[in-house]
XYZ file of C-alpha atoms in Angstrom:
526
model
C -188.968 70.402 31.677
C -187.826 73.635 33.338
C -188.933 76.361 35.736
C -188.337 80.112 35.496
C -187.368 82.055 38.617
C -187.982 85.790 38.313
C -185.516 87.567 40.590
C -182.019 86.609 41.777
C -182.203 87.878 45.361
C -181.866 85.408 48.254
C -185.455 84.168 47.822
C -184.906 83.562 44.105
C -181.544 81.930 44.779
C -183.176 79.576 47.281
C -185.980 78.775 44.838
C -183.464 77.828 42.148
C -181.425 75.628 44.480
C -184.530 73.941 45.912
C -185.849 73.121 42.428
C -182.465 71.864 41.238
C -182.272 69.612 44.289
C -185.319 67.785 42.870
C -183.578 67.529 39.485
C -185.517 70.353 37.812
C -183.603 72.673 35.402
C -183.994 76.345 36.310
C -183.504 79.653 34.503
C -183.117 82.661 36.816
C -183.862 86.096 35.322
C -182.873 89.399 36.946
C -182.962 92.909 35.524
C -179.798 94.047 37.329
C -176.414 93.783 35.581
C -175.053 91.756 38.483
C -174.949 91.289 42.230
C -175.067 94.527 44.292
C -173.503 93.588 47.625
C -174.243 96.715 49.668
C -175.328 97.007 53.310
C -176.513 94.473 55.846
C -180.232 94.536 54.849
C -181.960 91.315 56.046
C -179.593 90.029 58.731
C -181.556 87.638 61.004
C -181.694 84.090 59.674
C -183.903 81.655 61.587
C -182.998 78.056 62.498
C -185.299 76.312 60.014
C -184.077 78.527 57.170
C -180.454 77.718 58.082
C -181.431 74.046 58.026
C -182.803 74.318 54.488
C -179.855 76.352 53.217
C -177.492 73.735 54.603
C -179.328 71.022 52.646
C -179.004 73.190 49.523
C -175.222 73.480 49.864
C -175.042 76.784 51.758
C -173.992 75.599 55.231
C -171.495 78.477 55.435
C -174.330 80.911 56.249
C -174.900 79.136 59.571
C -171.183 78.629 60.183
C -170.209 82.244 59.538
C -173.234 83.910 61.122
C -173.112 85.288 64.626
C -175.197 83.044 66.884
C -177.712 84.469 69.327
C -180.484 82.916 71.382
C -181.461 85.733 73.745
C -183.626 88.802 73.124
C -183.678 91.543 75.787
C -186.308 94.288 75.991
C -185.808 97.494 77.987
C -187.978 100.435 78.972
C -185.561 103.354 79.216
C -182.718 101.760 81.186
C -184.804 99.114 82.984
C -184.823 95.585 81.599
C -188.414 94.342 81.290
C -187.913 90.780 80.114
C -185.643 88.344 78.294
C -186.858 85.829 75.712
C -184.711 82.685 75.600
C -185.369 80.856 72.338
C -186.012 77.139 72.776
C -185.532 74.095 70.573
C -188.243 71.401 70.801
C -185.783 68.857 69.399
C -182.020 68.895 69.083
C -181.211 70.791 65.913
C -177.605 71.233 64.744
C -178.474 74.909 64.130
C -178.915 77.796 66.586
C -182.232 79.659 66.935
C -180.854 82.586 64.903
C -177.671 83.818 63.336
C -176.992 87.365 62.220
C -175.156 87.761 58.938
C -175.432 90.416 56.252
C -177.709 89.749 53.315
C -174.738 90.515 51.061
C -172.760 87.610 52.514
C -175.825 85.342 52.420
C -176.183 86.054 48.696
C -172.476 85.330 48.101
C -172.770 81.924 49.797
C -175.918 81.073 47.839
C -174.156 82.141 44.619
C -171.319 79.730 45.433
C -173.869 76.924 45.816
C -175.522 77.889 42.528
C -172.133 77.898 40.749
C -171.786 74.220 41.638
C -175.250 73.327 40.343
C -175.293 72.679 36.558
C -179.108 72.697 36.431
C -179.243 76.447 37.233
C -178.756 79.109 34.548
C -178.611 82.676 35.933
C -179.180 85.461 33.400
C -178.519 89.054 34.460
C -179.622 92.198 32.578
C -182.983 90.626 31.700
C -185.691 93.198 32.384
C -189.089 91.517 32.223
C -191.505 93.303 29.891
C -194.241 90.700 29.490
C -195.596 87.407 30.837
C -197.900 85.102 28.890
C -199.212 81.634 29.649
C -200.692 78.647 27.894
C -202.174 75.492 29.375
C -198.704 73.925 29.484
C -196.126 76.712 29.822
C -195.128 80.231 30.874
C -193.309 82.577 28.498
C -191.453 85.636 29.800
C -190.439 88.413 27.433
C -187.278 90.280 28.441
C -185.363 93.317 27.312
C -181.606 92.669 27.294
C -178.535 94.589 26.090
C -178.653 92.402 22.957
C -182.324 93.006 22.243
C -185.617 91.404 23.183
C -185.721 87.688 24.043
C -188.353 85.209 25.169
C -187.752 82.481 27.751
C -190.239 79.646 28.280
C -190.661 77.207 31.169
C -193.303 74.843 32.518
C -193.884 77.056 35.571
C -192.488 80.264 37.070
C -191.827 81.541 40.576
C -192.015 85.342 40.731
C -189.813 86.628 43.573
C -188.369 89.848 42.167
C -188.770 91.845 45.385
C -190.854 94.636 46.831
C -190.402 97.005 43.895
C -191.634 94.540 41.255
C -194.782 96.572 40.626
C -194.573 95.877 36.895
C -194.595 92.099 37.389
C -197.610 92.280 39.716
C -199.342 94.429 37.096
C -198.557 91.931 34.321
C -200.116 89.211 36.451
C -203.153 91.308 37.365
C -202.386 91.164 41.081
C -203.274 93.917 43.570
C -200.929 94.763 46.452
C -203.100 96.365 49.080
C -202.060 97.459 52.539
C -200.525 100.416 54.305
C -197.272 102.257 54.868
C -196.089 103.471 58.266
C -195.398 107.179 58.563
C -192.449 107.061 60.968
C -189.049 106.535 59.401
C -186.337 104.184 60.631
C -182.654 105.099 60.449
C -180.359 102.106 60.114
C -176.587 102.035 60.594
C -173.953 99.315 60.506
C -171.020 100.232 62.731
C -167.854 98.398 63.686
C -167.239 98.755 67.426
C -166.390 96.897 70.623
C -169.384 96.650 72.971
C -168.597 94.151 75.769
C -171.584 92.033 76.828
C -173.616 92.895 73.745
C -171.936 90.457 71.369
C -174.549 87.684 71.335
C -177.944 89.154 72.099
C -180.653 91.287 70.558
C -181.409 94.484 72.504
C -184.611 96.487 72.122
C -185.125 99.811 73.930
C -188.432 101.618 74.422
C -188.092 105.360 75.015
C -184.378 105.461 75.897
C -182.907 108.797 76.963
C -180.981 108.851 73.689
C -184.126 108.489 71.538
C -186.964 109.862 73.702
C -190.478 108.851 72.762
C -189.273 106.347 70.190
C -187.432 103.018 69.968
C -183.968 101.625 69.225
C -183.030 98.075 68.216
C -179.454 96.785 68.333
C -178.208 93.562 66.745
C -174.650 92.138 66.832
C -173.194 90.886 63.547
C -169.992 89.032 62.608
C -166.575 90.724 62.643
C -167.428 93.245 65.363
C -170.254 94.906 63.430
C -173.457 96.127 65.071
C -176.712 96.985 63.343
C -178.582 99.873 65.010
C -182.172 100.789 64.074
C -183.579 104.083 65.360
C -187.226 105.010 64.996
C -187.011 108.638 63.851
C -189.144 111.516 62.634
C -191.017 110.902 59.356
C -189.073 113.590 57.479
C -185.535 112.735 58.634
C -182.901 113.296 55.938
C -179.829 111.056 55.945
C -177.525 113.574 54.251
C -178.438 116.196 56.844
C -177.934 113.668 59.640
C -174.400 113.037 58.403
C -173.354 116.586 57.564
C -174.723 118.097 60.776
C -172.981 115.556 62.979
C -176.307 114.388 64.360
C -175.725 110.826 63.160
C -172.429 110.684 65.048
C -174.176 112.052 68.161
C -176.858 109.354 67.895
C -174.191 106.674 67.776
C -172.184 108.225 70.615
C -175.261 108.288 72.852
C -175.339 104.491 72.605
C -171.660 103.463 72.574
C -170.068 106.328 74.490
C -166.458 107.197 73.707
C -165.607 103.812 72.157
C -164.020 104.126 68.736
C -166.218 103.044 65.836
C -166.316 102.915 62.057
C -169.519 103.629 60.113
C -169.920 100.889 57.526
C -173.371 101.654 56.016
C -176.452 103.726 56.699
C -179.891 104.229 55.201
C -183.412 105.426 56.010
C -186.459 103.197 55.541
C -190.219 103.497 55.672
C -191.885 100.175 56.434
C -194.951 98.708 54.778
C -197.617 96.088 55.472
C -198.947 94.745 52.172
C -200.128 91.450 50.707
C -200.811 90.297 47.161
C -204.425 89.579 46.303
C -203.332 86.258 44.785
C -200.291 84.037 45.335
C -200.920 81.944 42.230
C -201.826 83.149 38.761
C -202.118 80.108 36.495
C -198.636 78.599 36.244
C -196.937 81.475 38.112
C -196.470 81.385 41.893
C -195.709 84.613 43.784
C -193.212 84.579 46.647
C -191.139 86.750 48.967
C -191.439 90.537 49.062
C -193.202 90.517 45.707
C -196.090 88.726 47.467
C -195.961 90.246 50.947
C -194.267 93.070 52.836
C -194.054 93.232 56.623
C -192.251 95.431 59.120
C -188.869 93.936 60.061
C -189.361 93.683 63.829
C -189.310 89.902 64.246
C -187.291 89.078 61.091
C -190.328 87.737 59.237
C -189.436 89.056 55.771
C -186.633 87.016 54.236
C -187.281 84.016 56.492
C -190.886 83.866 55.298
C -189.810 84.298 51.674
C -187.505 81.284 51.964
C -190.387 79.232 53.372
C -192.493 80.376 50.386
C -190.091 78.991 47.822
C -189.356 75.733 49.622
C -193.106 75.156 49.621
C -193.364 76.124 45.932
C -190.329 74.113 44.817
C -191.325 70.679 46.068
C -194.900 71.103 44.835
C -193.818 72.193 41.341
C -191.177 69.460 41.150
C -193.536 66.709 42.289
C -196.213 67.923 39.888
C -193.763 67.892 36.972
C -192.561 64.403 37.876
C -196.081 62.989 38.062
C -195.911 62.273 41.785
C -198.730 64.619 42.816
C -202.472 64.913 42.594
C -204.339 67.826 41.016
C -204.684 69.725 44.279
C -201.026 69.891 45.315
C -200.011 72.995 43.403
C -203.191 74.832 44.376
C -202.341 74.324 48.045
C -199.373 76.696 47.643
C -201.616 79.755 47.658
C -203.750 78.393 50.511
C -200.767 77.675 52.738
C -198.436 80.559 52.003
C -201.076 83.275 51.865
C -202.266 82.114 55.287
C -198.653 82.370 56.489
C -198.415 85.902 55.077
C -201.646 86.908 56.829
C -200.248 85.580 60.114
C -197.032 87.556 59.618
C -198.987 90.697 58.787
C -201.116 90.336 61.923
C -198.063 89.822 64.118
C -195.932 92.617 62.660
C -198.791 95.112 62.352
C -199.582 94.599 66.037
C -195.915 95.304 66.785
C -195.911 98.467 64.669
C -199.152 99.654 66.275
C -197.404 99.314 69.637
C -194.226 101.009 68.420
C -196.055 103.827 66.622
C -199.349 104.548 68.458
C -201.875 106.299 66.233
C -203.470 108.655 68.773
C -202.654 110.527 71.999
C -204.853 108.073 73.892
C -202.951 105.084 72.464
C -199.629 106.726 73.331
C -200.795 107.316 76.879
C -201.965 103.705 77.256
C -198.632 102.424 76.000
C -196.698 104.699 78.359
C -198.745 103.450 81.311
C -198.213 99.836 80.268
C -194.439 100.274 79.930
C -194.220 101.934 83.345
C -196.196 99.097 84.946
C -194.309 96.314 83.159
C -191.270 96.501 85.419
C -193.233 95.017 88.333
C -196.405 93.637 86.749
C -196.070 90.280 84.955
C -199.442 90.687 83.222
C -198.452 94.107 81.871
C -195.091 92.749 80.756
C -196.795 90.086 78.630
C -198.483 92.849 76.608
C -195.266 94.709 75.769
C -194.624 94.099 72.064
C -191.024 94.485 70.901
C -191.459 92.076 67.986
C -192.392 88.402 67.924
C -189.463 86.581 66.341
C -189.823 84.610 63.115
C -191.092 81.027 63.298
C -192.291 78.457 60.730
C -195.992 78.705 59.939
C -198.324 75.927 61.057
C -200.387 74.361 58.234
C -203.124 73.126 60.550
C -205.910 74.250 58.184
C -204.223 73.127 54.966
C -206.087 70.854 52.545
C -202.987 68.628 52.693
C -203.240 68.133 56.457
C -205.236 65.341 58.101
C -206.469 66.590 61.475
C -206.075 64.367 64.539
C -209.180 64.369 66.778
C -207.114 64.174 69.978
C -204.585 66.825 68.903
C -206.424 70.111 68.544
C -204.567 73.267 67.566
C -204.628 75.621 70.588
C -203.551 78.667 68.591
C -200.444 80.825 68.437
C -197.971 79.781 71.174
C -196.434 82.233 73.660
C -193.463 84.192 72.313
C -190.281 82.153 72.284
C -192.154 78.863 72.831
C -192.522 76.063 70.264
C -196.008 75.320 68.909
C -197.993 72.343 70.112
C -197.058 69.202 68.100
C -200.187 68.776 66.015
C -200.531 67.873 62.315
C -199.380 70.858 60.256
C -196.499 71.906 62.522
C -192.892 71.580 61.349
C -191.068 68.468 62.569
C -188.549 69.028 65.386
C -185.089 67.842 64.421
C -182.944 65.273 66.224
C -179.807 63.202 65.546
C -180.454 59.803 63.962
C -178.356 56.749 63.167
C -179.403 54.996 59.965
C -177.854 51.728 58.839
C -176.331 52.097 55.389
C -176.937 55.864 55.253
C -173.955 57.479 57.027
C -174.558 60.778 55.198
C -177.854 61.293 57.019
C -177.164 62.335 60.603
C -180.318 64.328 61.392
C -183.973 63.544 60.905
C -184.746 66.613 58.784
C -182.295 65.379 56.134
C -184.324 62.199 55.697
C -187.615 64.090 55.822
C -186.582 66.197 52.830
C -186.114 63.141 50.599
C -189.858 62.424 50.188
C -192.884 61.421 52.243
C -191.697 60.048 55.578
C -193.651 57.927 58.064
C -192.278 57.990 61.617
C -193.435 54.895 63.463
C -193.703 54.716 67.240
C -192.281 51.704 69.121
C -195.569 49.751 69.069
C -196.545 50.463 65.466
C -196.736 47.529 63.029
C -193.881 48.407 60.648
C -194.912 46.002 57.918
C -198.436 47.410 57.897
C -197.081 50.987 57.924
C -194.857 50.295 54.911
C -197.708 48.705 52.981
C -200.139 51.539 53.728
C -197.621 54.284 52.900
C -196.584 52.589 49.667
C -200.215 52.351 48.582
C -200.846 56.025 49.355
C -197.583 57.456 47.974
C -197.631 55.519 44.713
C -194.530 56.378 42.663
C -193.550 59.335 44.886
C -190.409 58.920 47.038
C -191.288 57.635 50.478
C -189.712 55.965 53.501
C -190.611 54.519 56.893
C -188.494 55.097 59.986
C -188.829 53.256 63.296
C -188.174 56.069 65.750
C -187.074 53.893 68.660
C -184.332 52.303 66.536
C -183.074 55.372 64.663
C -183.369 57.823 67.567
C -182.972 55.778 70.780
C -182.573 58.866 72.997
C -186.324 59.460 72.720
C -185.933 63.209 72.147
C -188.360 63.173 69.273
C -190.967 60.974 70.940
C -190.936 63.394 73.871
C -191.104 66.566 71.786
C -193.926 65.129 69.658
C -195.771 63.975 72.792
C -196.209 60.744 70.873
C -198.167 57.683 71.953
C -196.344 54.363 71.432
C -198.564 53.317 68.517
C -198.568 56.670 66.691
C -197.420 57.044 63.110
C -196.468 60.560 62.013
C -196.537 61.470 58.327
C -194.065 64.171 57.243
C -193.995 66.127 53.965
C -190.858 66.868 51.905
C -190.651 70.350 53.467
C -190.409 68.748 56.940
C -193.930 69.745 58.011
C -196.010 67.019 59.616
C -199.328 66.425 57.896
C -200.964 63.566 59.821
C -200.828 61.530 63.020
C -202.614 58.181 62.835
C -203.107 55.329 65.285
C -203.963 52.672 62.699
C -201.564 52.046 59.782
C -204.535 51.608 57.461
C -205.336 55.320 57.954
C -201.950 56.241 56.489
C -202.976 55.546 52.885
C -205.667 58.227 52.836
C -203.431 60.679 54.720
C -200.617 60.207 52.179
C -202.966 60.740 49.245
C -204.341 63.855 50.865
C -200.788 65.170 51.439
C -200.113 64.732 47.712
C -203.171 66.694 46.664
C -205.506 63.906 45.603
C -209.246 64.524 46.153
C -211.150 62.777 48.890
């Protein structure tokens, strides 16, 4: 029993750790000779991703990252609005931290080094993928010749440039590329008042007609993104002194050190399939989105947590025939949502016609005084967990209808399919579990309201879960503060069913309804 992970970037690292956590041996294959720790790359790590990484042994990412919970948006020098990021529960993690992707990968590597079930193999360039009814075989070119590696399943997360792997799997990658370029720099500087907030500028005097985004990072580093002309050349920017002038226009005469710089063109693309037989596609190999909102790496991590528990439970005989198929349904829907959100942002940032540019200019001018206009200014909707309200694993609640995408910065309505808010808990005999999400990630979890019949809940859940790990928690006893009951808007007799990836999948009033909901969550028909 083993699983192959194709790609050793942060998504592949997370996939390996998540599988190993369920006791599944993993072989990670990457064509590079080793880790290339260059540049900040994906820096914004969202609360629920930090939560998962902590459970996988990588708590240092949250501890070392620079915490921020405020996002400011400006038009020229006028502040239009501030988004304060909320927490529907009481998580031990901040809404976001900023930390370089290089450091994130180092921390994940440390966790992998302590996990004997994970075998990482560098210098393995994939040249072929074949499947049978019971296994996946990957052919690789290595410095020592050609080898074949076989596993029960594979997760392909080799990144945006893995065109060859998509081709081997017969997967299209349709979408578009944005013409404007984006110049990115990491600088070390002292900028008082900017240390713990995201700043987004429309049409500032120092980048007229375009945008600038500024993020603080640990150790006095700042990440600056300029929207620039499509044909900008980085070498010319440096040699001409124009890059220094761009930086000086923002930070003034303050001393600085340039740590890294690059030019990007952003893309909006999605794979035609997220599952090909026994291979699941994840991360940038499966979807590419513009970075405004930090929906790239964060979404890739959610992909592989979803894939890992479903593969592991299938291999262990705890799942029905529909569980693995739900991966494509759920995560492709999440990718479509991210594409819609980020494409709308890019359309606002880079209008496609003179008329669209004029409309945007009028809207930005009005937004200083007009609340309605301000609500339509799009500087990037920040990453959030997807809501599996239409999943085949989710049992809808008639009195809890999904109202749609929540306002920016606000938590979603607590309906079946939405991720469980976290809160501190006190569990007798389990001192290592201090927060609810930790318990949720051990199996199927039923959260019983204060008037629920616990004996009946246990019996119904046991019947539905079968041999799969499961537990029942009386919320009033384990979490007497009532934070969770309030954030879930729970009725006293409610029972909430939670999946191993901490997403709720049912709310029932009668314990007898829990059996069918549990079977549905495990992918059994009917």
